[in-house]
């Protein structure tokens, strides 16, 4: 089983609605355990234990200070690398279509990359005309069914990558039993 | 008179429709001369002569290579600073709301900042819920009246800043006649 | 007189050293009053009164949560526009050259643009090979004389733009007395 | 065997020196075939056949127009998704430390994300103080041994992820033979 954390700061509800859809996407993938965490309920000590992390924020001209502050006080994981080479993703909800949605997603992706994580977004589909970003899942003003579908796709994609990487480790482990040591993923 | 160039790469028409609205905004400001240039008609040698520059591109997962290539071959203005400390702005049209609109605007702003220009975007208004970005003017799928209004506002804002800076130079020049030399804007 | 605020969150000292150099640049411009504010000393109610704002942060894979939180609780200026059309700039110090310095500067510029501010960076000069960014002033590991010179240039540039805009208003006011009303800068 | 393409636009040599080190990193991973391509030698029709893609550009206030133009004319892969869910990475060389290195890396990552790719950067290490970025490998002014080591690490990381994903598919394929169909990675 791989553990996928969905972590978000929600005020006003849109972000939480997106988070619920991201969580549905995670749960739809066999072999995953979901950690669903509002920021107030999350414990930094859980972070190093997860196999994947999907972070959500309202668009407050960037992520909320409260969310960033939580990460600022989550220890030195960025330095010690407990999250390095694990999959991550992001989602954002706000008032406006192009007034910072991508910028806020990018701040979240930067945080994930700052931990050495592997970034998963959304590929093009016609649905992206009205919802979603290459950088992650989105909502503007309200959470529509298109928004939920993109959020589910994001949850699925991150979870499937985590499951595949775990499977690869099993496969490699078996292969190693036959062929000798295989170099670990470079730090 | 200050000269404001509106320079854009248009294919498919949305960018050109936005450009026309940006141009309306520029023309609405007393004391401005408009240089309206499709990329194929623009000459790099005009660039150093303008007092302000507003650049537009379709969202092709970034600005078009053709537009970037034009700048790559526009001489060493970024190095010699002919555009430094002049106002600039950006506009982008594409298919999707959050699928690279901000990222493409940001690439254009980066190009302007790379020339040392002063960047002007759009401030918040309720209209930004459906159109426009802090980074500049936008359109998604079609050019709406809200898009045109944001594009006009961008043209006005850049042109008014250029006019004000020219006025300040006049004011300073007169004051200098009375009080002695005033240091030029630092490079 | 125009008022320029230098506002920063400093831990470890590099950011404060840069802030001091930015402040020198501001003070070198005639007609400016400096408000020099460590985050803990700054009052959000001062923000609407300034004519220009230069913000600094350490590179903590983005600005600090504490700094963002301060802005998150500074009222609805982004919405009401008290800072709109005023000049702004940014500076960042951190451990690494390309490990988030630009990304953190960009987060600060985004915050300024989110208030409708006009963004001033640094133009190219040979000094940028070792210090500074088109996005603002920088330091890596220690604050060098090159870093200080770039920080002074940033302070000067923002302050001079603020002074010029104020001069333009005076010039316009005099001209209006002779020629009638002039449209205010568009919101 | 998985195929990893290293694709770059080099003028002046720094980017090509980095590319050579990225290629070393790729070759150090068992089970990989390297496609090493200067832009002038690359054929867009090769793109859909690769299992991973690492792209390099000089910092010309963004990637070169020539490189972007190549992608603009590489067909509709962004739309049809041939590269979706495959690993990608980026590297950039230029004159200055913070004068657009991250911004140019980000433009390359945006292009990869625009194809739906999974983005791999570099995790923190003390070496990042002087070379490399969370966004990829870097060089400033000259290519140092630290730059080469970061570039090798990037090549290794992307190649190892590609190898692991291929292993996961084999593992899944075997498991499916025993347990029935497994859902493909969501588009």
XYZ file of C-alpha atoms in Angstrom:
748
model
C 0.000 0.000 0.000
C 1.178 3.539 -0.799
C 0.046 6.505 1.283
C -1.110 9.677 -0.475
C -1.639 12.831 1.569
C -4.125 15.477 0.410
C -3.249 18.588 2.423
C -5.096 21.895 2.053
C -5.886 25.233 3.607
C -9.550 25.927 3.062
C -11.534 29.023 3.876
C -14.802 29.559 2.133
C -15.151 26.019 0.972
C -14.075 25.968 -2.675
C -10.681 24.484 -1.897
C -12.245 21.838 0.317
C -14.680 20.868 -2.442
C -11.752 20.448 -4.809
C -9.868 18.496 -2.149
C -12.777 16.077 -1.846
C -12.638 15.422 -5.593
C -8.854 14.986 -5.517
C -9.391 12.464 -2.706
C -11.938 10.549 -4.812
C -9.302 10.299 -7.532
C -6.747 8.958 -5.071
C -9.170 6.395 -3.650
C -10.048 5.159 -7.140
C -6.528 3.755 -7.498
C -5.995 0.256 -6.096
C -3.298 -0.035 -3.502
C -3.541 3.458 -1.998
C -4.248 4.733 1.500
C -5.548 8.284 1.711
C -4.478 10.801 4.365
C -7.000 13.638 4.035
C -5.825 16.639 6.031
C -7.190 20.118 6.596
C -4.238 22.300 7.556
C -5.447 22.623 11.145
C -5.563 18.851 11.506
C -2.261 18.059 9.820
C 0.860 17.140 11.741
C 4.215 17.890 10.122
C 5.550 14.618 11.496
C 3.245 12.756 9.087
C 4.937 14.328 6.055
C 8.029 12.100 5.865
C 5.841 8.986 6.026
C 3.788 9.666 2.893
C 4.567 8.275 -0.556
C 2.933 11.201 -2.365
C 1.617 14.666 -1.501
C -1.076 16.800 -3.138
C -1.355 20.341 -1.756
C -4.219 22.813 -2.140
C -4.627 26.511 -1.390
C -6.971 29.340 -2.113
C -5.604 31.932 -4.531
C -4.678 34.777 -2.204
C -2.215 36.336 -4.658
C -0.151 33.260 -3.891
C -0.718 30.484 -1.387
C -1.926 31.539 2.043
C 0.688 32.666 4.538
C -0.772 30.140 6.949
C -0.040 27.243 4.581
C 3.468 28.490 3.825
C 4.091 28.988 7.536
C 3.055 25.388 8.205
C 5.697 24.202 5.754
C 8.229 26.677 7.166
C 7.790 24.913 10.505
C 7.660 21.336 9.211
C 11.303 20.658 9.882
C 14.195 20.289 7.491
C 12.651 17.815 5.072
C 13.683 19.976 2.132
C 17.256 19.527 3.378
C 17.182 15.922 4.531
C 15.228 14.766 1.493
C 12.518 12.555 3.035
C 10.115 13.678 0.305
C 12.680 13.654 -2.508
C 11.769 11.618 -5.610
C 8.175 11.141 -4.420
C 5.267 12.337 -6.619
C 3.430 15.578 -5.853
C 0.625 17.719 -7.235
C -1.320 20.923 -6.537
C -4.787 22.471 -6.696
C -6.075 26.019 -6.282
C -9.447 27.738 -6.103
C -10.184 31.458 -6.300
C -12.327 34.216 -7.675
C -10.714 34.874 -11.005
C -9.718 32.837 -14.049
C -6.308 34.322 -14.753
C -5.781 36.512 -11.710
C -3.186 34.405 -9.984
C -4.534 30.860 -10.298
C -1.488 29.671 -12.223
C 0.850 31.772 -10.089
C -0.505 30.171 -6.917
C -0.276 26.679 -8.410
C 3.299 27.473 -9.371
C 4.119 28.491 -5.795
C 2.820 25.127 -4.599
C 4.782 23.252 -7.292
C 7.866 25.245 -6.313
C 7.441 24.080 -2.739
C 7.181 20.456 -3.923
C 10.221 20.829 -6.190
C 12.018 22.466 -3.255
C 11.575 19.135 -1.473
C 12.961 17.339 -4.516
C 9.555 15.895 -5.404
C 8.478 14.783 -8.872
C 5.751 17.074 -10.193
C 2.567 15.779 -11.779
C 0.099 18.143 -13.445
C -2.745 17.688 -15.903
C -2.238 16.976 -19.601
C -4.286 18.769 -22.230
C -7.874 17.709 -22.803
C -10.780 19.720 -24.140
C -11.928 20.088 -20.550
C -8.949 22.372 -19.922
C -10.686 25.065 -21.944
C -12.938 25.614 -18.933
C -11.095 24.021 -16.012
C -7.687 22.875 -14.875
C -4.128 23.784 -15.654
C -0.977 22.032 -16.737
C 0.049 22.897 -13.171
C -2.875 21.191 -11.418
C -6.591 21.366 -10.649
C -8.522 24.638 -10.425
C -11.863 26.261 -9.642
C -13.062 29.824 -10.180
C -15.948 31.252 -8.204
C -17.636 27.870 -7.845
C -16.679 24.212 -8.154
C -18.192 22.779 -11.332
C -18.415 19.158 -12.464
C -15.546 19.907 -14.896
C -13.476 21.146 -11.963
C -14.246 17.996 -10.008
C -13.362 15.793 -12.962
C -9.987 17.521 -13.359
C -9.388 17.252 -9.609
C -10.188 13.524 -9.717
C -7.804 13.123 -12.658
C -5.060 14.846 -10.661
C -5.625 12.588 -7.651
C -5.586 9.511 -9.899
C -2.441 10.556 -11.735
C -0.415 11.244 -8.606
C -1.647 8.069 -6.902
C -0.981 5.900 -9.957
C 2.542 7.231 -10.242
C 3.125 6.460 -6.553
C 1.746 2.941 -6.991
C 3.879 2.359 -10.075
C 7.027 3.529 -8.322
C 6.268 1.149 -5.453
C 5.682 -1.652 -7.941
C 8.982 -0.788 -9.625
C 10.734 -1.147 -6.300
C 9.178 -4.583 -5.828
C 10.111 -5.541 -9.368
C 13.633 -4.250 -8.857
C 13.882 -6.033 -5.513
C 12.981 -9.342 -7.153
C 15.316 -8.687 -10.040
C 18.093 -7.819 -7.620
C 17.640 -11.163 -5.891
C 18.544 -12.723 -9.218
C 21.035 -10.216 -10.628
C 22.643 -8.397 -7.738
C 22.395 -4.844 -6.440
C 20.715 -2.085 -8.432
C 21.742 1.475 -7.729
C 19.159 3.419 -5.756
C 17.612 6.514 -7.279
C 20.241 9.237 -7.133
C 19.642 11.798 -4.401
C 4.255 63.367 -27.680
C 5.179 59.910 -26.411
C 5.257 56.894 -28.719
C 3.648 53.640 -27.598
C 4.251 50.482 -29.628
C 1.682 47.677 -29.614
C 3.533 44.655 -31.016
C 1.934 41.247 -31.434
C 2.095 37.881 -33.126
C -1.389 36.950 -34.198
C -2.626 33.744 -35.739
C -6.277 32.962 -35.585
C -7.315 36.481 -34.765
C -7.947 36.550 -31.010
C -4.648 38.258 -30.248
C -5.258 40.823 -32.975
C -8.707 41.593 -31.554
C -7.124 42.166 -28.143
C -4.399 44.278 -29.766
C -7.035 46.503 -31.339
C -8.589 47.120 -27.912
C -5.175 47.789 -26.345
C -4.587 50.311 -29.143
C -7.905 52.022 -28.371
C -6.743 52.417 -24.795
C -3.458 53.932 -25.908
C -5.172 56.370 -28.285
C -7.556 57.498 -25.553
C -4.647 59.119 -23.715
C -3.757 62.656 -24.804
C -0.226 63.147 -25.979
C 0.425 59.665 -27.379
C 1.382 58.410 -30.814
C 0.528 54.768 -31.512
C 2.791 52.368 -33.404
C 0.568 49.379 -34.165
C 2.675 46.487 -35.409
C 1.910 42.932 -36.451
C 5.111 40.961 -35.993
C 5.604 40.613 -39.757
C 5.437 44.378 -40.187
C 7.605 45.349 -37.246
C 11.198 46.471 -37.640
C 13.546 45.913 -34.695
C 15.142 49.307 -35.400
C 11.892 50.972 -34.265
C 12.201 49.456 -30.786
C 14.755 51.873 -29.287
C 12.667 54.845 -30.436
C 9.516 53.996 -28.494
C 8.619 55.377 -25.073
C 6.548 52.340 -24.118
C 5.955 48.819 -25.410
C 2.961 46.502 -25.076
C 3.537 42.969 -26.401
C 0.946 40.323 -27.266
C 1.132 36.611 -28.053
C -1.122 33.627 -28.373
C -0.752 31.090 -25.569
C 1.254 28.348 -27.217
C 2.519 26.901 -23.921
C 4.490 30.131 -23.759
C 4.897 32.904 -26.294
C 5.368 31.813 -29.896
C 8.875 30.893 -30.980
C 8.451 33.359 -33.825
C 7.894 36.252 -31.422
C 10.804 35.227 -29.199
C 13.013 34.815 -32.258
C 12.138 38.359 -33.369
C 13.374 39.666 -30.016
C 16.421 37.386 -30.154
C 17.374 39.158 -33.371
C 16.448 42.696 -32.327
C 20.002 43.609 -31.351
C 21.523 44.122 -27.949
C 18.909 46.459 -26.486
C 18.718 44.322 -23.345
C 22.441 45.020 -22.921
C 22.637 48.629 -24.048
C 19.481 49.626 -22.199
C 17.581 51.661 -24.797
C 14.305 50.359 -23.358
C 15.387 50.506 -19.717
C 13.092 52.429 -17.353
C 10.349 52.699 -19.992
C 6.865 51.302 -19.260
C 5.754 47.966 -20.689
C 2.753 45.635 -20.634
C 1.523 42.324 -22.060
C -1.566 40.564 -23.418
C -2.321 36.939 -24.285
C -5.164 35.010 -25.882
C -5.677 31.256 -25.972
C -8.023 28.357 -25.621
C -7.980 27.754 -21.916
C -8.535 29.794 -18.771
C -5.685 28.529 -16.636
C -3.763 26.406 -19.115
C -0.796 28.711 -19.560
C -2.368 32.150 -19.921
C -0.547 33.507 -16.881
C 2.619 31.591 -17.753
C 2.679 33.139 -21.225
C 2.009 36.620 -19.836
C 4.853 36.040 -17.412
C 7.202 35.126 -20.259
C 6.347 38.418 -21.943
C 6.829 40.370 -18.694
C 10.146 38.590 -18.202
C 11.247 39.782 -21.635
C 10.262 43.355 -20.723
C 12.037 43.141 -17.353
C 15.031 41.666 -19.178
C 15.193 44.984 -21.038
C 15.001 46.840 -17.720
C 11.461 48.038 -18.431
C 8.920 49.033 -15.784
C 6.042 46.555 -15.755
C 2.408 47.628 -15.735
C -0.389 45.093 -15.258
C -4.043 45.331 -14.289
C -5.234 46.017 -10.749
C -8.090 44.066 -9.246
C -11.623 44.880 -10.309
C -14.700 42.670 -10.335
C -14.152 42.298 -14.068
C -11.053 40.216 -13.309
C -13.315 37.384 -12.199
C -14.010 36.734 -15.885
C -11.178 38.487 -17.728
C -7.707 39.873 -17.283
C -4.786 39.165 -15.029
C -2.531 41.100 -12.704
C -0.005 40.349 -15.456
C -1.979 41.899 -18.333
C -4.975 41.490 -20.643
C -6.409 38.106 -21.643
C -8.962 36.299 -23.777
C -10.045 32.656 -23.745
C -11.707 31.059 -26.756
C -13.281 34.344 -27.886
C -12.772 38.050 -27.226
C -15.590 39.348 -25.051
C -16.516 42.915 -24.183
C -14.955 42.327 -20.738
C -11.737 41.256 -22.449
C -11.789 44.383 -24.599
C -12.397 46.596 -21.580
C -9.440 45.069 -19.738
C -7.284 45.438 -22.857
C -8.290 49.116 -23.167
C -7.442 49.627 -19.487
C -4.006 48.099 -20.065
C -3.348 50.358 -23.055
C -4.483 53.402 -21.053
C -2.392 52.530 -18.028
C 0.835 52.010 -19.949
C 0.273 55.126 -22.071
C -0.591 57.293 -19.058
C 2.540 56.181 -17.253
C 4.608 57.036 -20.335
C 2.961 60.459 -20.590
C 3.508 61.136 -16.903
C 7.164 60.176 -17.073
C 7.577 62.534 -20.037
C 5.795 65.271 -18.085
C 8.080 64.613 -15.136
C 11.073 65.111 -17.389
C 9.668 68.437 -18.560
C 8.920 69.425 -14.980
C 12.384 68.392 -13.900
C 13.937 70.213 -16.847
C 12.201 73.434 -15.833
C 13.104 72.947 -12.216
C 16.691 72.255 -13.190
C 16.806 75.552 -15.029
C 16.135 77.149 -11.702
C 17.956 74.825 -9.309
C 20.744 73.108 -11.213
C 21.251 69.550 -12.423
C 19.062 66.688 -11.274
C 20.501 63.195 -11.387
C 19.143 61.093 -14.244
C 17.292 57.889 -13.450
C 19.889 55.364 -12.361
C 20.705 52.732 -14.978
C 8.026 64.603 -0.504
C 7.258 61.024 -1.472
C 7.312 58.214 1.081
C 9.067 54.934 0.229
C 8.614 51.953 2.515
C 11.301 49.265 2.740
C 9.609 46.277 4.385
C 11.364 42.995 5.094
C 11.352 39.779 7.053
C 14.874 39.101 8.213
C 16.274 36.087 10.006
C 19.957 35.487 9.916
C 20.830 38.939 8.795
C 21.463 38.744 5.034
C 18.085 40.226 4.164
C 18.563 43.046 6.650
C 21.970 43.847 5.171
C 20.380 44.060 1.734
C 17.560 46.171 3.167
C 20.074 48.648 4.540
C 21.595 49.050 1.077
C 18.169 49.431 -0.536
C 17.456 52.137 2.037
C 20.685 53.944 1.126
C 19.520 53.976 -2.474
C 16.166 55.436 -1.479
C 17.757 58.130 0.675
C 20.091 59.139 -2.159
C 17.108 60.458 -4.118
C 16.060 64.030 -3.331
C 12.497 64.453 -2.188
C 12.023 61.080 -0.496
C 11.102 60.054 3.031
C 12.129 56.547 4.032
C 9.987 54.212 6.126
C 12.345 51.389 7.131
C 10.377 48.512 8.614
C 11.305 45.097 9.946
C 8.194 42.953 9.659
C 7.703 42.892 13.432
C 7.693 46.693 13.549
C 5.478 47.305 10.541
C 1.849 48.295 10.853
C -0.480 47.386 7.978
C -2.221 50.730 8.399
C 0.930 52.454 7.124
C 0.719 50.641 3.783
C -1.942 52.804 2.104
C -0.013 55.965 2.974
C 3.190 55.098 1.113
C 4.038 56.236 -2.412
C 6.251 53.223 -3.117
C 7.005 49.847 -1.531
C 10.095 47.647 -1.674
C 9.692 44.214 -0.076
C 12.382 41.771 1.001
C 12.382 38.143 2.102
C 14.762 35.294 2.678
C 14.534 32.521 0.097
C 12.647 29.823 1.956
C 11.469 28.060 -1.212
C 9.339 31.168 -1.633
C 8.809 34.123 0.675
C 8.372 33.316 4.354
C 4.911 32.333 5.507
C 5.202 35.035 8.143
C 5.628 37.743 5.506
C 2.786 36.405 3.380
C 0.597 36.145 6.458
C 1.296 39.789 7.272
C 0.003 40.766 3.835
C -2.926 38.362 4.159
C -3.968 40.351 7.232
C -3.212 43.829 5.878
C -6.783 44.510 4.856
C -8.338 44.656 1.436
C -5.846 46.973 -0.237
C -5.542 44.595 -3.176
C -9.278 45.074 -3.661
C -9.647 48.758 -2.842
C -6.551 49.744 -4.769
C -4.742 52.087 -2.350
C -1.413 50.808 -3.679
C -2.491 50.616 -7.336
C -0.283 52.437 -9.848
C 2.434 53.050 -7.253
C 5.986 51.755 -7.880
C 7.250 48.615 -6.164
C 10.341 46.425 -6.033
C 11.734 43.309 -4.342
C 14.903 41.811 -2.858
C 15.822 38.315 -1.678
C 18.748 36.669 0.067
C 19.444 32.961 0.466
C 21.920 30.135 0.366
C 21.920 29.235 -3.282
C 22.389 31.026 -6.580
C 19.616 29.456 -8.612
C 17.772 27.464 -5.963
C 14.692 29.656 -5.694
C 16.112 33.183 -5.625
C 14.235 34.193 -8.767
C 11.164 32.217 -7.726
C 11.025 34.037 -4.397
C 11.528 37.429 -6.071
C 8.716 36.515 -8.440
C 6.411 35.726 -5.519
C 7.108 39.188 -4.114
C 6.544 40.833 -7.512
C 3.307 38.873 -7.848
C 2.151 40.284 -4.535
C 2.972 43.812 -5.735
C 1.215 43.241 -9.068
C -1.721 41.797 -7.125
C -2.037 45.228 -5.544
C -1.943 46.816 -9.011
C 1.536 48.218 -8.415
C 4.043 49.114 -11.129
C 7.029 46.788 -10.980
C 10.614 48.013 -11.084
C 13.529 45.586 -11.353
C 17.170 45.908 -12.335
C 18.345 46.366 -15.932
C 21.292 44.429 -17.297
C 24.770 45.497 -16.289
C 27.956 43.453 -16.077
C 27.418 43.356 -12.344
C 24.423 41.078 -12.919
C 26.824 38.267 -13.783
C 27.536 37.964 -10.063
C 24.622 39.734 -8.353
C 21.081 40.902 -8.910
C 18.202 39.865 -11.097
C 15.864 41.501 -13.565
C 13.373 40.857 -10.747
C 15.269 42.748 -8.022
C 18.267 42.675 -5.691
C 19.856 39.453 -4.425
C 22.487 37.942 -2.152
C 23.747 34.364 -1.868
C 25.464 33.128 1.267
C 26.892 36.543 2.099
C 26.213 40.161 1.139
C 28.977 41.395 -1.152
C 29.729 44.927 -2.307
C 28.201 43.987 -5.688
C 25.045 42.904 -3.891
C 24.926 46.193 -2.013
C 25.441 48.183 -5.200
C 22.569 46.368 -6.905
C 20.391 46.890 -3.826
C 21.217 50.619 -3.823
C 20.357 50.786 -7.538
C 17.002 49.151 -6.819
C 16.225 51.635 -4.035
C 17.215 54.545 -6.282
C 15.172 53.315 -9.228
C 11.976 52.812 -7.252
C 12.391 56.113 -5.406
C 13.151 58.068 -8.588
C 10.083 56.656 -10.293
C 7.969 57.664 -7.294
C 9.452 61.169 -7.331
C 8.878 61.512 -11.068
C 5.280 60.412 -10.794
C 4.735 62.982 -8.049
C 6.420 65.620 -10.222
C 4.160 64.616 -13.103
C 1.148 65.194 -10.896
C 2.402 68.659 -10.023
C 3.118 69.360 -13.672
C -0.298 68.090 -14.661
C -1.947 70.090 -11.895
C -0.335 73.290 -13.200
C -1.211 72.450 -16.768
C -4.782 71.700 -15.746
C -5.059 75.138 -14.193
C -4.412 76.484 -17.670
C -6.077 73.877 -19.858
C -8.815 72.200 -17.862
C -9.209 68.741 -16.321
C -6.919 65.871 -17.177
C -8.219 62.337 -16.769
C -6.800 60.544 -13.741
C -4.788 57.385 -14.218
C -7.231 54.643 -15.088
C -7.945 52.264 -12.248
C 15.290 -0.552 -22.812
C 13.947 2.937 -22.335
C 14.936 5.788 -24.649
C 15.931 9.138 -23.156
C 16.333 12.143 -25.459
C 18.684 14.981 -24.510
C 17.684 17.886 -26.789
C 19.361 21.286 -26.684
C 20.003 24.513 -28.516
C 23.630 25.425 -28.016
C 25.485 28.531 -29.093
C 28.725 29.372 -27.406
C 29.245 25.952 -25.960
C 28.144 26.145 -22.312
C 24.824 24.444 -22.975
C 26.510 21.700 -24.966
C 28.983 21.092 -22.140
C 26.067 20.719 -19.737
C 24.286 18.462 -22.240
C 27.307 16.179 -22.333
C 27.190 15.819 -18.546
C 23.430 15.199 -18.582
C 24.078 12.494 -21.175
C 26.699 10.881 -18.924
C 24.089 10.732 -16.185
C 21.606 9.069 -18.520
C 24.139 6.514 -19.729
C 25.072 5.607 -16.163
C 21.618 4.071 -15.678
C 21.239 0.463 -16.792
C 18.561 -0.168 -19.353
C 18.652 3.191 -21.148
C 19.309 4.205 -24.729
C 20.444 7.797 -25.237
C 19.278 10.017 -28.082
C 21.660 12.995 -27.991
C 20.359 15.764 -30.223
C 21.546 19.252 -31.067
C 18.491 21.197 -32.196
C 19.681 21.276 -35.805
C 19.983 17.490 -35.855
C 16.712 16.695 -34.092
C 13.652 15.481 -35.937
C 10.253 16.215 -34.372
C 9.081 12.762 -35.458
C 11.462 11.233 -32.916
C 9.705 12.960 -30.024
C 6.714 10.619 -29.643
C 9.034 7.608 -29.557
C 11.041 8.635 -26.499
C 10.347 7.491 -22.942
C 11.835 10.637 -21.384
C 12.988 14.069 -22.540
C 15.582 16.456 -21.080
C 15.692 19.875 -22.762
C 18.431 22.510 -22.590
C 18.668 26.140 -23.645
C 20.886 29.136 -23.149
C 19.382 31.850 -20.981
C 18.320 34.449 -23.500
C 15.779 36.084 -21.202
C 13.869 32.845 -21.696
C 14.578 29.903 -23.949
C 15.738 30.734 -27.472
C 13.070 31.521 -30.022
C 14.659 28.879 -32.233
C 14.057 26.157 -29.630
C 10.491 27.284 -28.977
C 9.847 27.450 -32.710
C 11.055 23.872 -33.080
C 8.471 22.767 -30.533
C 5.825 24.983 -32.147
C 6.351 22.973 -35.327
C 6.665 19.542 -33.721
C 3.043 18.640 -34.360
C 0.166 18.327 -31.940
C 1.828 16.158 -29.321
C 0.667 18.497 -26.561
C -2.866 17.782 -27.763
C -2.601 14.105 -28.602
C -0.597 13.280 -25.509
C 2.225 11.079 -26.868
C 4.555 12.540 -24.233
C 1.987 12.621 -21.416
C 2.999 10.896 -18.170
C 6.613 10.505 -19.318
C 9.451 12.000 -17.241
C 11.119 15.244 -18.281
C 13.825 17.630 -17.081
C 15.617 20.843 -18.041
C 19.017 22.561 -18.018
C 20.134 26.118 -18.735
C 23.418 27.980 -19.059
C 23.979 31.724 -19.171
C 25.986 34.701 -18.038
C 24.346 35.546 -14.755
C 23.442 33.738 -11.554
C 19.969 35.104 -10.969
C 19.336 37.004 -14.178
C 16.845 34.637 -15.725
C 18.364 31.202 -15.114
C 15.366 30.028 -13.090
C 12.937 31.832 -15.393
C 14.369 30.045 -18.424
C 14.314 26.673 -16.644
C 10.690 27.376 -15.751
C 9.842 28.057 -19.389
C 11.304 24.666 -20.299
C 9.426 22.938 -17.471
C 6.244 24.694 -18.589
C 6.740 23.260 -22.073
C 7.170 19.767 -20.583
C 4.108 20.178 -18.346
C 2.221 21.484 -21.399
C 2.834 18.047 -22.918
C 1.528 16.430 -19.730
C 4.988 15.241 -18.738
C 6.131 14.460 -15.192
C 8.722 16.984 -14.067
C 11.971 15.974 -12.396
C 14.328 18.590 -10.924
C 17.190 18.460 -8.440
C 16.715 18.034 -4.684
C 18.646 20.126 -2.211
C 22.279 19.294 -1.581
C 25.099 21.531 -0.407
C 26.231 21.651 -4.010
C 23.141 23.741 -4.828
C 24.751 26.665 -3.033
C 26.982 27.079 -6.093
C 25.231 25.161 -8.868
C 21.881 23.767 -9.912
C 18.285 24.574 -9.198
C 15.208 22.762 -7.960
C 14.147 23.292 -11.606
C 17.157 21.590 -13.194
C 20.860 21.878 -13.989
C 22.637 25.202 -14.506
C 25.896 26.905 -15.414
C 26.927 30.564 -15.165
C 29.754 31.951 -17.253
C 31.607 28.644 -17.347
C 30.809 24.975 -16.715
C 32.371 23.872 -13.438
C 32.764 20.395 -12.016
C 29.873 21.192 -9.648
C 27.738 22.104 -12.670
C 28.662 18.831 -14.355
C 27.871 16.833 -11.233
C 24.421 18.435 -10.978
C 23.837 17.827 -14.689
C 24.817 14.159 -14.284
C 22.452 13.881 -11.312
C 19.632 15.305 -13.438
C 20.301 12.848 -16.252
C 20.401 9.957 -13.761
C 17.206 11.016 -12.010
C 15.159 11.343 -15.189
C 16.549 8.091 -16.625
C 15.973 6.155 -13.402
C 12.376 7.339 -13.219
C 11.848 6.246 -16.827
C 13.394 2.847 -16.089
C 11.265 2.418 -12.982
C 8.073 3.292 -14.813
C 8.950 0.730 -17.481
C 9.675 -1.830 -14.760
C 6.336 -0.994 -13.166
C 4.597 -1.721 -16.439
C 6.304 -5.094 -16.647
C 5.421 -5.813 -13.047
C 1.836 -4.739 -13.658
C 1.668 -6.786 -16.842
C 2.725 -9.898 -14.926
C 0.355 -9.172 -12.113
C -2.453 -8.603 -14.612
C -1.836 -12.032 -16.069
C -2.676 -13.386 -12.657
C -5.286 -10.905 -11.426
C -6.939 -9.329 -14.450
C -6.831 -5.893 -16.042
C -5.300 -2.917 -14.296
C -6.474 0.543 -15.277
C -3.987 2.446 -17.420
C -2.590 5.709 -16.133
C -5.364 8.259 -16.471
C -4.905 10.688 -19.345
